[in-house]
Coordinates of N, CA and C in Angstrom, one line a residue:
X64 N 0.7 -1.1 0.1 CA 0.0 0.0 0.0 C 0.9 1.3 0.1
X65 N 2.1 1.0 0.6 CA 2.9 2.4 0.9 C 3.3 2.7 -0.6
X66 N 3.9 1.7 -1.2 CA 4.5 1.6 -2.6 C 3.7 2.4 -3.5
X67 N 2.2 1.9 -3.4 CA 1.2 2.3 -4.3 C 1.1 4.2 -4.1
X68 N 1.2 4.3 -2.8 CA 0.8 5.9 -2.5 C 2.3 6.5 -3.0
X69 N 3.4 6.1 -2.8 CA 4.5 6.7 -3.4 C 4.5 6.8 -4.7
X70 N 4.4 5.8 -5.6 CA 4.3 5.8 -7.0 C 3.0 7.0 -7.2
X71 N 2.1 6.8 -6.8 CA 1.2 8.0 -7.2 C 1.3 9.4 -7.1
X72 N 2.1 9.8 -5.9 CA 2.8 11.2 -5.7 C 3.7 11.6 -6.6
X73 N 4.5 10.5 -7.0 CA 6.0 10.8 -7.9 C 5.0 11.0 -9.4
X74 N 4.1 10.1 -9.7 CA 3.1 10.5 -11.1 C 2.7 12.0 -11.2
X75 N 2.0 12.2 -10.1 CA 1.3 13.7 -9.7 C 2.3 14.8 -10.0
X76 N 3.6 14.7 -9.3 CA 4.7 15.8 -9.5 C 5.1 15.8 -10.9
X77 N 5.4 14.4 -11.5 CA 5.6 14.4 -13.0 C 4.9 15.2 -13.9
X78 N 3.5 15.2 -13.9 CA 2.8 15.5 -14.6 C 2.6 17.4 -14.3
X79 N 3.0 17.7 -13.2 CA 3.1 19.2 -13.2 C 3.9 19.9 -14.1
X80 N 5.3 19.1 -14.3 CA 6.1 19.4 -15.4 C 5.9 19.3 -16.6
X81 N 4.8 18.3 -17.0 CA 4.5 18.0 -18.6 C 4.1 19.1 -19.5
X82 N 4.6 19.4 -20.6 CA 4.3 20.6 -21.4 C 2.8 20.6 -21.8
X83 N 2.0 21.6 -21.8 CA 0.6 21.7 -22.1 C 0.5 21.4 -23.4
X84 N -0.7 21.0 -23.9 CA -1.0 20.5 -25.1 C -1.4 21.8 -25.8
X85 N -0.7 21.9 -27.2 CA -0.7 23.2 -27.9 C -2.3 23.6 -28.2
X86 N -3.3 22.7 -28.7 CA -4.4 23.1 -28.7 C -5.2 23.6 -27.7
X87 N -4.6 23.6 -26.4 CA -5.5 24.4 -25.6 C -5.1 25.6 -25.0
X88 N -3.9 26.1 -25.9 CA -3.4 27.5 -25.8 C -4.2 28.6 -26.4
X89 N -4.6 29.6 -25.6 CA -5.4 30.6 -26.1 C -5.2 31.8 -25.3
X90 N -4.3 32.8 -26.3 CA -3.9 34.2 -25.5 C -5.2 35.1 -25.8
X91 N -4.9 36.2 -25.1 CA -5.7 37.7 -25.3 C -5.6 38.0 -26.7
X92 N -4.2 37.9 -27.4 CA -4.1 38.2 -28.8 C -5.0 37.6 -30.0
X93 N -5.1 36.3 -29.4 CA -6.2 35.4 -30.5 C -7.5 36.2 -30.4
X94 N -8.0 36.6 -29.2 CA -9.2 37.1 -29.2 C -9.5 38.5 -29.7
X95 N -8.4 39.2 -30.1 CA -8.7 40.6 -30.4 C -9.3 40.7 -32.0
X96 N -10.0 41.6 -32.1 CA -10.6 41.7 -33.8 C -9.6 42.2 -34.3
X97 N -9.6 42.2 -35.8 CA -8.7 42.7 -36.7 C -8.6 44.1 -36.5
X98 N -7.3 44.5 -36.7 CA -7.3 46.3 -36.6 C -7.7 46.9 -37.7
X99 N -8.4 48.1 -37.6 CA -9.1 48.7 -38.5 C -8.1 49.6 -39.4
X100 N -7.0 49.7 -38.9 CA -5.9 50.3 -40.0 C -5.5 49.2 -41.1
X101 N -5.5 47.9 -40.9 CA -5.4 47.0 -41.9 C -6.3 47.2 -43.1
X102 N -7.3 47.5 -42.8 CA -8.5 48.0 -44.0 C -8.2 49.2 -44.7
X103 N -7.5 50.2 -43.6 CA -7.5 51.5 -44.2 C -6.4 52.1 -45.1
X104 N -5.4 51.0 -45.3 CA -4.2 51.5 -46.2 C -4.0 50.2 -46.9
X105 N -2.9 50.6 -48.1 CA -2.2 49.4 -48.6 C -0.9 49.2 -48.4
X106 N -0.6 48.0 -47.4 CA 0.8 48.2 -47.1 C 1.8 47.8 -47.9
X107 N 1.3 47.5 -49.1 CA 2.5 47.0 -50.3 C 2.7 48.3 -51.1
X108 N 2.3 49.2 -50.8 CA 2.4 50.7 -51.7 C 2.6 51.9 -50.8
X109 N 3.2 52.8 -51.3 CA 3.3 53.8 -50.7 C 2.9 55.3 -51.3
X110 N 2.5 56.3 -50.4 CA 1.6 57.4 -50.9 C 2.5 58.1 -51.7
X111 N 2.4 58.4 -53.1 CA 3.1 59.5 -54.1 C 3.3 60.7 -53.4
X112 N 2.4 61.3 -52.7 CA 2.6 62.6 -52.1 C 3.4 62.5 -50.8
X113 N 3.2 61.6 -50.2 CA 3.9 61.4 -48.9 C 4.5 60.1 -49.1
X114 N 5.9 59.8 -49.3 CA 6.2 58.4 -49.3 C 6.6 57.7 -48.1
X115 N 6.8 58.5 -47.1 CA 6.8 58.0 -45.9 C 5.5 57.1 -45.3
X116 N 4.5 57.5 -45.7 CA 3.3 56.5 -45.3 C 2.9 55.5 -46.3
X117 N 2.0 54.7 -45.8 CA 1.3 53.8 -46.9 C 0.2 54.6 -47.5
X118 N -0.1 53.9 -48.7 CA -1.4 54.7 -49.4 C -2.4 54.3 -48.7
X119 N -3.3 55.5 -48.8 CA -4.7 55.1 -48.3 C -5.4 54.2 -49.1
X120 N -6.1 53.4 -48.8 CA -6.9 52.3 -49.6 C -7.4 52.7 -50.8
X121 N -8.3 53.6 -50.6 CA -9.3 54.3 -51.8 C -8.8 55.3 -52.7
X122 N -7.4 55.5 -52.3 CA -6.8 56.6 -53.4 C -6.0 55.7 -54.4
X123 N -6.3 55.0 -55.1 CA -5.6 54.2 -56.1 C -5.6 54.8 -57.4
X124 N -5.7 56.2 -57.4 CA -5.4 56.7 -59.0 C -6.7 56.8 -59.7
X125 N -7.8 56.3 -59.3 CA -8.8 56.2 -60.4 C -9.6 57.8 -60.5
X126 N -9.3 58.6 -59.6 CA -9.9 59.9 -59.6 C -8.7 60.9 -60.2
X127 N -9.3 61.7 -61.0 CA -8.3 62.8 -61.8 C -7.7 63.3 -60.5
X128 N -6.4 63.7 -60.5 CA -5.7 64.7 -59.5 C -5.3 64.0 -58.2
X129 N -5.7 62.6 -58.2 CA -5.5 61.7 -57.2 C -3.7 61.3 -56.9
X130 N -3.0 62.0 -55.9 CA -1.7 61.7 -55.9 C -1.7 61.1 -54.1
X131 N -2.5 60.5 -53.7 CA -2.3 59.8 -52.4 C -2.1 60.5 -51.3
X132 N -2.7 62.0 -51.3 CA -2.2 63.0 -50.0 C -3.7 62.9 -49.3
X133 N -3.5 62.2 -48.0 CA -4.4 61.8 -47.2 C -4.0 61.5 -46.0
X134 N -3.2 62.4 -45.3 CA -2.3 62.2 -44.1 C -3.3 61.4 -42.7
X135 N -4.3 61.9 -42.8 CA -5.3 61.6 -41.7 C -6.3 60.5 -42.2
X136 N -5.9 59.9 -43.3 CA -6.7 58.6 -44.0 C -8.2 58.9 -43.9
X137 N -8.8 59.8 -44.0 CA -10.4 60.3 -43.9 C -10.9 59.6 -45.0
X138 N -10.3 59.4 -46.3 CA -10.9 58.9 -47.4 C -11.2 57.4 -47.2
X139 N -10.7 56.9 -46.3 CA -10.5 55.3 -45.9 C -11.6 55.1 -45.0
X140 N -12.4 56.1 -44.3 CA -13.5 55.9 -43.6 C -14.7 55.0 -44.5
X141 N -15.1 54.2 -44.0 CA -16.2 53.4 -44.2 C -17.5 54.0 -44.1
X142 N -18.3 54.9 -44.9 CA -19.3 55.4 -44.3 C -20.3 55.7 -45.6
X143 N -21.4 55.5 -45.2 CA -22.6 56.1 -46.3 C -23.0 57.5 -46.1
X144 N -22.6 58.4 -47.0 CA -22.9 59.9 -46.8 C -24.4 60.2 -47.4
X145 N -25.0 59.2 -48.0 CA -26.4 59.7 -48.4 C -27.3 60.3 -47.4
X146 N -27.3 59.8 -46.1 CA -27.7 60.3 -45.2 C -27.7 61.8 -44.7
X147 N -26.8 62.3 -45.3 CA -26.6 63.7 -45.3 C -27.6 64.6 -46.3
X148 N -28.1 63.7 -47.3 CA -28.9 64.5 -48.1 C -30.4 64.3 -48.0
X149 N -30.7 62.9 -47.7 CA -32.3 62.6 -47.1 C -32.0 61.8 -46.0
X150 N -33.2 61.6 -45.2 CA -32.9 60.7 -43.9 C -32.9 59.1 -44.6
X151 N -32.0 58.2 -44.1 CA -32.3 56.9 -44.6 C -33.7 56.4 -44.3
X152 N -34.5 56.7 -43.6 CA -35.8 56.0 -43.2 C -36.8 56.4 -44.3
X153 N -36.2 57.4 -45.4 CA -37.3 57.5 -46.2 C -37.3 56.5 -47.3
X154 N -36.2 56.0 -47.7 CA -36.3 54.9 -48.7 C -35.0 54.4 -48.7
X155 N -34.6 53.3 -49.1 CA -33.4 52.5 -49.1 C -32.8 52.7 -50.4
X156 N -31.5 53.2 -50.1 CA -30.5 53.7 -51.4 C -29.3 52.7 -51.2
X157 N -28.7 52.9 -52.5 CA -27.3 52.4 -52.4 C -26.3 52.9 -51.7
X158 N -26.5 54.3 -51.7 CA -25.6 55.3 -50.9 C -24.5 55.9 -51.7
X159 N -23.9 56.8 -50.8 CA -22.7 57.4 -51.5 C -21.6 57.3 -50.7
X160 N -20.6 56.3 -51.3 CA -19.3 56.1 -50.8 C -18.6 57.2 -50.3
X161 N -17.4 57.3 -49.4 CA -16.6 58.1 -49.0 C -15.9 58.8 -49.7
X162 N -15.3 58.2 -50.8 CA -14.4 59.0 -51.6 C -15.5 59.9 -52.6
X163 N -16.2 59.6 -53.1 CA -17.3 60.4 -54.0 C -17.9 61.6 -53.3
X164 N -18.3 61.1 -51.8 CA -18.7 62.5 -51.3 C -17.5 63.5 -51.2
X165 N -16.2 63.3 -50.8 CA -15.0 63.9 -50.8 C -14.9 64.9 -51.9
X166 N -14.9 64.2 -53.0 CA -14.2 64.7 -54.1 C -15.8 65.7 -54.6
X167 N -16.9 65.5 -54.5 CA -17.8 66.3 -54.4 C -17.4 67.9 -53.4
X168 N -17.2 67.4 -52.4 CA -17.1 68.4 -51.6 C -15.7 69.6 -51.9
X169 N -14.9 68.4 -52.6 CA -13.5 69.2 -52.4 C -13.5 70.2 -54.1
X170 N -14.5 69.9 -54.9 CA -14.6 70.6 -56.1 C -15.7 71.8 -56.0
X171 N -16.6 71.6 -54.8 CA -17.5 72.7 -54.7 C -16.8 73.7 -53.8
X172 N -16.0 73.4 -52.9 CA -15.3 74.1 -52.0 C -14.2 75.1 -52.9
X173 N -13.6 74.3 -53.8 CA -12.8 74.8 -54.9 C -13.2 76.1 -55.9
X174 N -14.2 75.6 -56.1 CA -14.9 76.4 -57.5 C -15.5 77.7 -56.4
X175 N -16.0 77.4 -55.2 CA -16.5 78.6 -54.4 C -15.2 79.5 -53.9
X176 N -14.2 78.9 -53.8 CA -12.7 79.7 -53.2 C -12.4 80.5 -54.5
X177 N -12.5 79.9 -55.7 CA -12.0 80.7 -56.9 C -12.8 82.1 -57.1
X178 N -14.1 81.9 -56.9 CA -15.2 83.1 -57.1 C -14.8 83.7 -55.9
X179 N -14.7 83.5 -54.6 CA -14.7 84.2 -53.6 C -13.1 85.2 -53.7
X180 N -12.2 84.6 -54.0 CA -10.8 85.0 -54.0 C -11.0 86.2 -55.1
X181 N -11.4 86.0 -56.5 CA -11.7 87.1 -57.4 C -12.5 87.9 -56.8
X182 N -13.6 87.6 -56.3 CA -14.5 88.7 -55.9 C -13.9 89.7 -54.7
X183 N -13.1 89.0 -53.8 CA -12.6 89.9 -52.8 C -11.5 90.9 -53.3
X184 N -10.7 90.5 -54.7 CA -9.8 91.3 -54.8 C -10.5 92.3 -55.7
X185 N -11.6 92.0 -56.6 CA -12.1 92.9 -57.6 C -12.7 94.0 -56.7
X186 N -13.5 93.7 -55.6 CA -14.1 94.9 -55.0 C -13.2 95.7 -54.2
X187 N -12.0 95.2 -53.7 CA -11.0 96.2 -53.6 C -10.2 97.0 -54.2
X188 N -10.5 96.9 -55.7 CA -9.7 97.4 -56.7 C -8.5 96.6 -57.1
X189 N -8.3 95.6 -56.7 CA -6.9 95.0 -57.4 C -6.6 94.8 -58.7
X190 N -7.6 94.8 -59.6 CA -7.9 94.6 -61.1 C -8.1 95.9 -62.1
X191 N -7.7 97.1 -61.4 CA -8.2 98.1 -62.1 C -8.3 99.3 -61.1
X192 N -8.2 100.7 -61.8 CA -8.5 101.9 -60.9 C -9.5 102.1 -60.1
X193 N -10.7 101.2 -60.6 CA -12.4 101.4 -60.1 C -12.5 100.0 -59.3
X194 N -13.0 100.0 -58.3 CA -13.4 98.8 -57.8 C -14.6 98.1 -58.5
X195 N -14.7 96.8 -58.3 CA -16.1 96.6 -59.0 C -16.9 95.8 -58.1
X196 N -18.1 96.9 -58.1 CA -18.8 96.9 -57.0 C -20.4 97.3 -57.7
X197 N -21.2 96.7 -56.9 CA -22.9 97.2 -57.3 C -23.0 98.7 -57.0
X198 N -23.8 99.2 -57.9 CA -24.1 100.7 -57.8 C -25.0 101.1 -56.4
X199 N -24.6 102.1 -56.0 CA -25.2 102.3 -54.9 C -24.5 102.8 -53.8
X200 N -24.8 103.8 -53.0 CA -23.7 104.2 -52.0 C -23.5 103.2 -51.0
X201 N -24.7 102.1 -50.8 CA -24.5 101.3 -49.4 C -23.5 100.3 -50.0
X202 N -23.1 100.0 -51.2 CA -21.9 99.0 -51.8 C -20.8 99.9 -51.9
X203 N -20.7 101.1 -52.6 CA -19.7 101.9 -52.9 C -18.8 102.3 -51.7
X204 N -19.6 102.7 -50.7 CA -18.9 103.2 -49.7 C -18.3 102.3 -48.3
X205 N -18.6 101.0 -49.0 CA -17.7 100.1 -48.1 C -16.4 100.2 -48.1
X206 N -15.6 100.1 -47.0 CA -14.5 100.5 -46.8 C -13.6 99.5 -47.7
X207 N -13.6 98.2 -47.2 CA -12.8 97.1 -48.0 C -13.7 95.8 -47.6
X208 N -13.3 94.8 -48.4 CA -14.0 93.6 -48.3 C -13.9 92.8 -47.1
X209 N -12.9 93.1 -46.3 CA -12.7 92.7 -44.8 C -13.9 92.8 -44.0
X210 N -14.5 94.5 -44.1 CA -15.4 94.5 -42.9 C -16.7 94.3 -43.9
X211 N -16.9 94.3 -45.4 CA -18.1 94.1 -46.0 C -19.1 93.2 -45.4
X212 N -18.4 92.0 -44.9 CA -19.6 91.2 -44.3 C -20.4 91.4 -43.2
X213 N -20.1 92.2 -42.4 CA -20.9 92.8 -41.0 C -21.6 93.7 -41.8
X214 N -21.1 94.8 -42.7 CA -22.2 95.8 -43.2 C -23.3 95.1 -43.9
X215 N -23.1 94.3 -44.7 CA -24.0 93.5 -45.7 C -25.1 92.7 -44.6
X216 N -24.6 92.3 -43.4 CA -25.7 91.5 -42.5 C -26.5 92.7 -42.0
X217 N -25.7 93.7 -41.5 CA -26.8 94.8 -40.8 C -27.5 95.5 -41.7
X218 N -27.1 95.5 -43.1 CA -28.3 96.1 -43.8 C -29.0 95.2 -44.8
X219 N -28.9 93.9 -44.7 CA -30.0 92.8 -45.3 C -29.6 92.2 -46.4
X220 N -28.4 92.8 -47.2 CA -28.1 92.0 -48.5 C -27.8 90.7 -48.2
X221 N -27.2 90.3 -47.2 CA -26.4 88.9 -47.1 C -27.7 88.1 -46.9
X222 N -28.8 88.2 -46.5 CA -30.0 87.5 -46.3 C -30.4 86.9 -47.8
X223 N -30.2 87.9 -48.7 CA -30.8 87.8 -50.0 C -29.9 86.8 -50.7
X224 N -28.4 86.8 -50.3 CA -27.8 86.2 -51.0 C -27.2 84.6 -50.4
X225 N -27.7 84.3 -49.0 CA -27.7 83.3 -48.4 C -29.2 82.4 -49.0
X226 N -30.4 83.1 -49.2 CA -31.2 82.4 -49.5 C -31.1 81.9 -51.1
X227 N -30.4 82.6 -51.9 CA -30.2 82.0 -53.3 C -29.1 81.0 -53.2
X228 N -28.2 80.8 -52.1 CA -27.2 79.7 -52.0 C -27.8 78.8 -51.6
X229 N -28.7 79.1 -50.6 CA -29.7 77.7 -49.9 C -30.5 77.3 -51.2
X230 N -31.2 77.8 -52.1 CA -31.9 77.5 -53.3 C -31.2 76.5 -54.0
X231 N -29.7 77.1 -54.5 CA -29.2 76.4 -55.4 C -28.4 75.0 -54.6
X232 N -28.2 75.3 -53.6 CA -27.8 73.8 -52.8 C -28.9 72.8 -52.7
X233 N -30.3 73.2 -52.7 CA -31.5 72.3 -52.4 C -31.5 71.6 -53.9
X234 N -31.4 72.6 -54.8 CA -31.6 72.0 -56.4 C -30.7 71.1 -56.7
X235 N -29.4 71.5 -56.2 CA -28.2 70.4 -56.8 C -27.9 69.4 -56.0
X236 N -28.6 69.2 -54.6 CA -28.8 68.0 -53.8 C -29.5 67.0 -54.5
X237 N -30.5 67.4 -55.3 CA -31.4 66.3 -55.9 C -30.6 65.4 -56.8
X238 N -29.5 65.6 -57.5 CA -28.8 64.8 -58.3 C -28.1 63.9 -57.4
X239 N -27.8 64.3 -56.1 CA -27.1 63.3 -55.2 C -27.9 62.2 -54.7
X240 N -29.1 62.5 -54.7 CA -30.1 61.7 -54.6 C -30.5 60.5 -55.6
X241 N -30.2 61.1 -56.7 CA -30.2 59.8 -57.8 C -29.1 59.3 -58.1
X242 N -28.1 59.7 -57.6 CA -26.5 58.8 -57.3 C -26.8 57.8 -56.6
X243 N -27.6 58.4 -55.0 CA -27.2 57.4 -54.0 C -28.4 56.2 -54.2
X244 N -29.4 56.6 -55.2 CA -30.5 55.6 -55.6 C -30.0 54.5 -56.4
X245 N -28.8 55.1 -57.4 CA -28.7 54.1 -58.4 C -29.0 54.6 -59.8
X246 N -30.0 55.6 -59.6 CA -30.5 56.3 -60.9 C -29.5 57.0 -61.8
X247 N -28.2 57.3 -61.5 CA -27.5 58.2 -62.1 C -25.9 57.8 -61.8
X248 N -25.3 57.6 -63.1 CA -23.7 57.4 -63.0 C -22.9 58.4 -63.1
X249 N -23.4 59.6 -62.5 CA -22.9 60.9 -62.7 C -21.6 60.9 -62.0
X250 N -20.4 61.4 -62.4 CA -19.2 61.7 -61.7 C -19.3 62.8 -60.7
X251 N -18.4 62.9 -59.6 CA -18.7 63.8 -58.7 C -18.4 65.0 -59.1
X252 N -19.3 66.0 -58.7 CA -18.8 67.3 -59.0 C -19.4 67.7 -60.8
X253 N -19.8 66.8 -61.5 CA -20.1 66.9 -62.8 C -21.6 67.5 -62.9
X254 N -22.2 68.7 -63.1 CA -23.2 69.4 -63.2 C -23.6 69.6 -64.7
X255 N -22.7 69.1 -65.7 CA -23.1 69.7 -67.1 C -22.8 70.9 -67.5
X256 N -22.4 71.6 -66.5 CA -22.0 73.2 -66.6 C -21.1 73.5 -67.9
X257 N -21.2 73.6 -69.0 CA -20.2 74.4 -69.6 C -20.8 74.8 -71.0
X258 N -21.0 76.3 -70.5 CA -21.7 76.9 -71.5 C -20.9 77.6 -72.6
X259 N -19.6 77.4 -72.4 CA -18.5 77.8 -73.7 C -17.8 76.8 -74.2
X260 N -18.7 75.3 -74.0 CA -18.0 74.4 -74.9 C -16.7 74.1 -74.6
X261 N -16.1 74.1 -73.5 CA -14.7 73.7 -73.6 C -14.5 72.5 -73.8
X262 N -15.3 71.5 -73.3 CA -15.0 70.1 -73.3 C -15.5 69.6 -74.7
X263 N -16.6 70.2 -75.3 CA -17.1 69.6 -76.7 C -16.1 69.3 -77.6
X264 N -16.1 68.0 -77.9 CA -15.2 67.2 -79.1 C -13.8 67.1 -78.5
X265 N -13.9 67.0 -77.2 CA -12.3 66.8 -76.9 C -12.4 65.1 -76.4
X266 N -11.3 64.7 -76.4 CA -11.1 63.2 -76.2 C -10.8 63.1 -74.5
X267 N -10.8 62.0 -74.1 CA -10.8 61.8 -72.5 C -9.4 62.2 -71.9
X268 N -8.6 62.1 -72.7 CA -7.3 62.5 -72.1 C -7.3 63.9 -72.1
X269 N -7.9 64.9 -73.0 CA -8.0 66.3 -72.9 C -8.9 66.6 -72.2
X270 N -10.2 66.0 -71.7 CA -11.0 66.2 -70.6 C -10.5 66.1 -69.1
X271 N -9.7 65.0 -68.9 CA -8.9 64.7 -67.5 C -8.3 65.9 -67.5
X272 N -7.4 66.0 -68.5 CA -6.6 67.7 -68.4 C -7.3 68.8 -67.5
X273 N -8.3 68.9 -68.4 CA -9.3 70.3 -68.3 C -9.7 70.1 -66.6
X274 N -9.8 69.0 -66.2 CA -10.5 68.4 -64.7 C -9.4 68.9 -63.9
X275 N -8.4 68.1 -64.5 CA -6.9 68.6 -63.3 C -6.6 69.8 -63.3
X276 N -6.8 70.7 -64.1 CA -6.5 71.9 -63.9 C -7.5 72.8 -63.1
X277 N -9.1 72.6 -63.4 CA -9.9 73.1 -62.5 C -9.7 72.6 -61.0
X278 N -9.3 71.3 -60.8 CA -8.9 71.3 -59.4 C -8.0 71.3 -58.8
X279 N -6.7 71.7 -59.7 CA -5.5 72.3 -59.0 C -5.8 73.8 -58.8
X280 N -6.5 74.7 -59.6 CA -6.8 75.6 -59.4 C -7.5 75.9 -58.2
X281 N -8.6 74.9 -58.0 CA -9.5 75.3 -56.8 C -8.7 74.8 -55.8
X282 N -7.9 73.9 -55.6 CA -7.0 74.0 -54.3 C -6.3 74.9 -53.8
X283 N -5.9 75.8 -55.1 CA -4.8 76.7 -55.0 C -5.4 78.0 -54.4
X284 N -6.8 78.2 -55.1 CA -7.7 79.2 -54.6 C -8.0 78.9 -53.1
X285 N -8.4 77.7 -52.5 CA -8.7 77.7 -51.2 C -7.6 77.9 -50.1
X286 N -6.3 78.0 -50.6 CA -5.3 78.2 -49.9 C -5.1 79.8 -50.0
X287 N -5.4 80.5 -51.1 CA -5.1 81.8 -51.5 C -6.3 82.5 -50.8
X288 N -7.5 82.2 -50.6 CA -8.4 83.1 -50.1 C -8.1 82.8 -48.4
X289 N -7.7 81.8 -48.0 CA -7.4 81.7 -46.6 C -6.3 82.9 -46.1
X290 N -5.3 82.9 -46.9 CA -4.1 83.6 -47.0 C -4.6 85.3 -46.9
X291 N -5.5 85.6 -48.0 CA -6.0 87.0 -48.1 C -6.8 87.5 -46.8
X292 N -7.5 86.4 -46.5 CA -8.3 86.9 -45.2 C -7.3 87.2 -43.8
X293 N -6.4 86.0 -43.8 CA -5.8 86.3 -42.8 C -5.0 87.6 -42.7
X294 N -4.2 87.6 -43.8 CA -3.6 89.1 -43.9 C -4.5 90.3 -43.8
X295 N -5.8 90.2 -44.3 CA -6.7 91.2 -44.0 C -7.1 91.5 -42.3
X296 N -7.4 90.1 -41.6 CA -7.4 90.3 -40.4 C -6.2 91.0 -39.6
X297 N -5.0 90.6 -39.9 CA -3.9 91.4 -39.2 C -3.4 92.6 -39.6
X298 N -4.4 93.2 -40.5 CA -4.4 94.9 -40.7 C -4.3 95.0 -42.1
X299 N -3.5 94.4 -42.9 CA -3.6 94.7 -44.4 C -4.8 94.3 -45.1
X300 N -5.8 95.6 -44.8 CA -7.1 95.3 -45.6 C -7.0 95.9 -47.0
X301 N -5.9 96.5 -47.5 CA -6.0 96.9 -49.0 C -5.1 96.4 -49.7
X302 N -5.3 96.0 -50.9 CA -4.4 95.3 -51.9 C -3.1 95.7 -51.9
X303 N -2.0 95.1 -52.0 CA -1.9 93.7 -52.1 C -1.7 92.8 -50.6
X304 N -2.6 93.6 -49.5 CA -2.8 92.9 -48.2 C -1.6 93.0 -47.7
X305 N -0.6 93.9 -47.5 CA 0.8 93.8 -46.8 C 0.2 94.4 -45.2
X306 N 0.4 93.5 -44.4 CA 0.6 93.9 -42.8 C 1.5 95.3 -42.3
X307 N 0.8 96.4 -42.1 CA 1.5 97.7 -42.0 C 2.3 97.3 -40.4
X308 N 3.5 97.3 -40.4 CA 4.4 97.4 -39.7 C 5.4 98.5 -39.3
X309 N 4.5 99.8 -38.7 CA 5.8 100.9 -38.5 C 7.0 100.8 -38.4
X310 N 7.0 99.7 -37.4 CA 8.8 99.8 -36.8 C 8.7 98.0 -36.7
X311 N 9.9 97.8 -37.0 CA 10.2 96.2 -37.1 C 10.3 96.0 -35.4
X312 N 10.7 96.5 -34.7 CA 11.1 96.2 -33.3 C 9.6 96.4 -32.4
X313 N 8.4 96.4 -33.2 CA 7.2 96.3 -32.6 C 6.7 95.1 -32.8
X314 N 7.3 94.1 -33.7 CA 6.6 93.2 -34.1 C 7.3 92.1 -33.2
X315 N 6.2 91.3 -32.7 CA 6.5 90.2 -31.5 C 6.1 89.0 -32.1
X316 N 7.1 87.9 -32.0 CA 6.7 86.7 -32.3 C 6.5 85.7 -31.3

């Protein structure tokens, strides 16, 4: 009996040092979900604009002007933007993908910025001896474009402009509803507005070149308008919007 007890004790001690079976091993890493980062980037290709970063997964060069510049990877966010046009509860739609919505927004902001930059400089007399303004003392006596906003708000002109912009936004939003429902294959930002027939009879390569020019000019205009407004806010309210510093010693950094 004593020998049996000793043998049982030795067998139990040996079992404590035996290697565990591999199929029973399960760590916390096995239970972790797949990283979202793996779905947002192409690890096998670098961004053309920022070679030290992986290429955003959706920026594959299919869009004109796509150079892979998206350091925050916003274009890789998987989201249906159709809900910004109409509530999803109204009807089921195929949706608007992230990249389509962002290109639509980029083109719209670029076009508005080009008009805004030209308008800001024109009303300040940058393109001739006489500022380009509406007739009437209420417009002609505005000191500069920088203060025009507050003056137009106080006298009511801006309400008319905002109402017109709202009407345009409402009407142009209808085509996005058609795209989200799959009823239109319209390209982002394409409103078929070409009154001077710049694209008529052109090849696809020529049309893409014109689209690239518009896109690059729009991107430049957004930066230019931000610069003009900043300079005017710092005191340079007259063209060419140089900030007046009477004494270099007064400049603080």
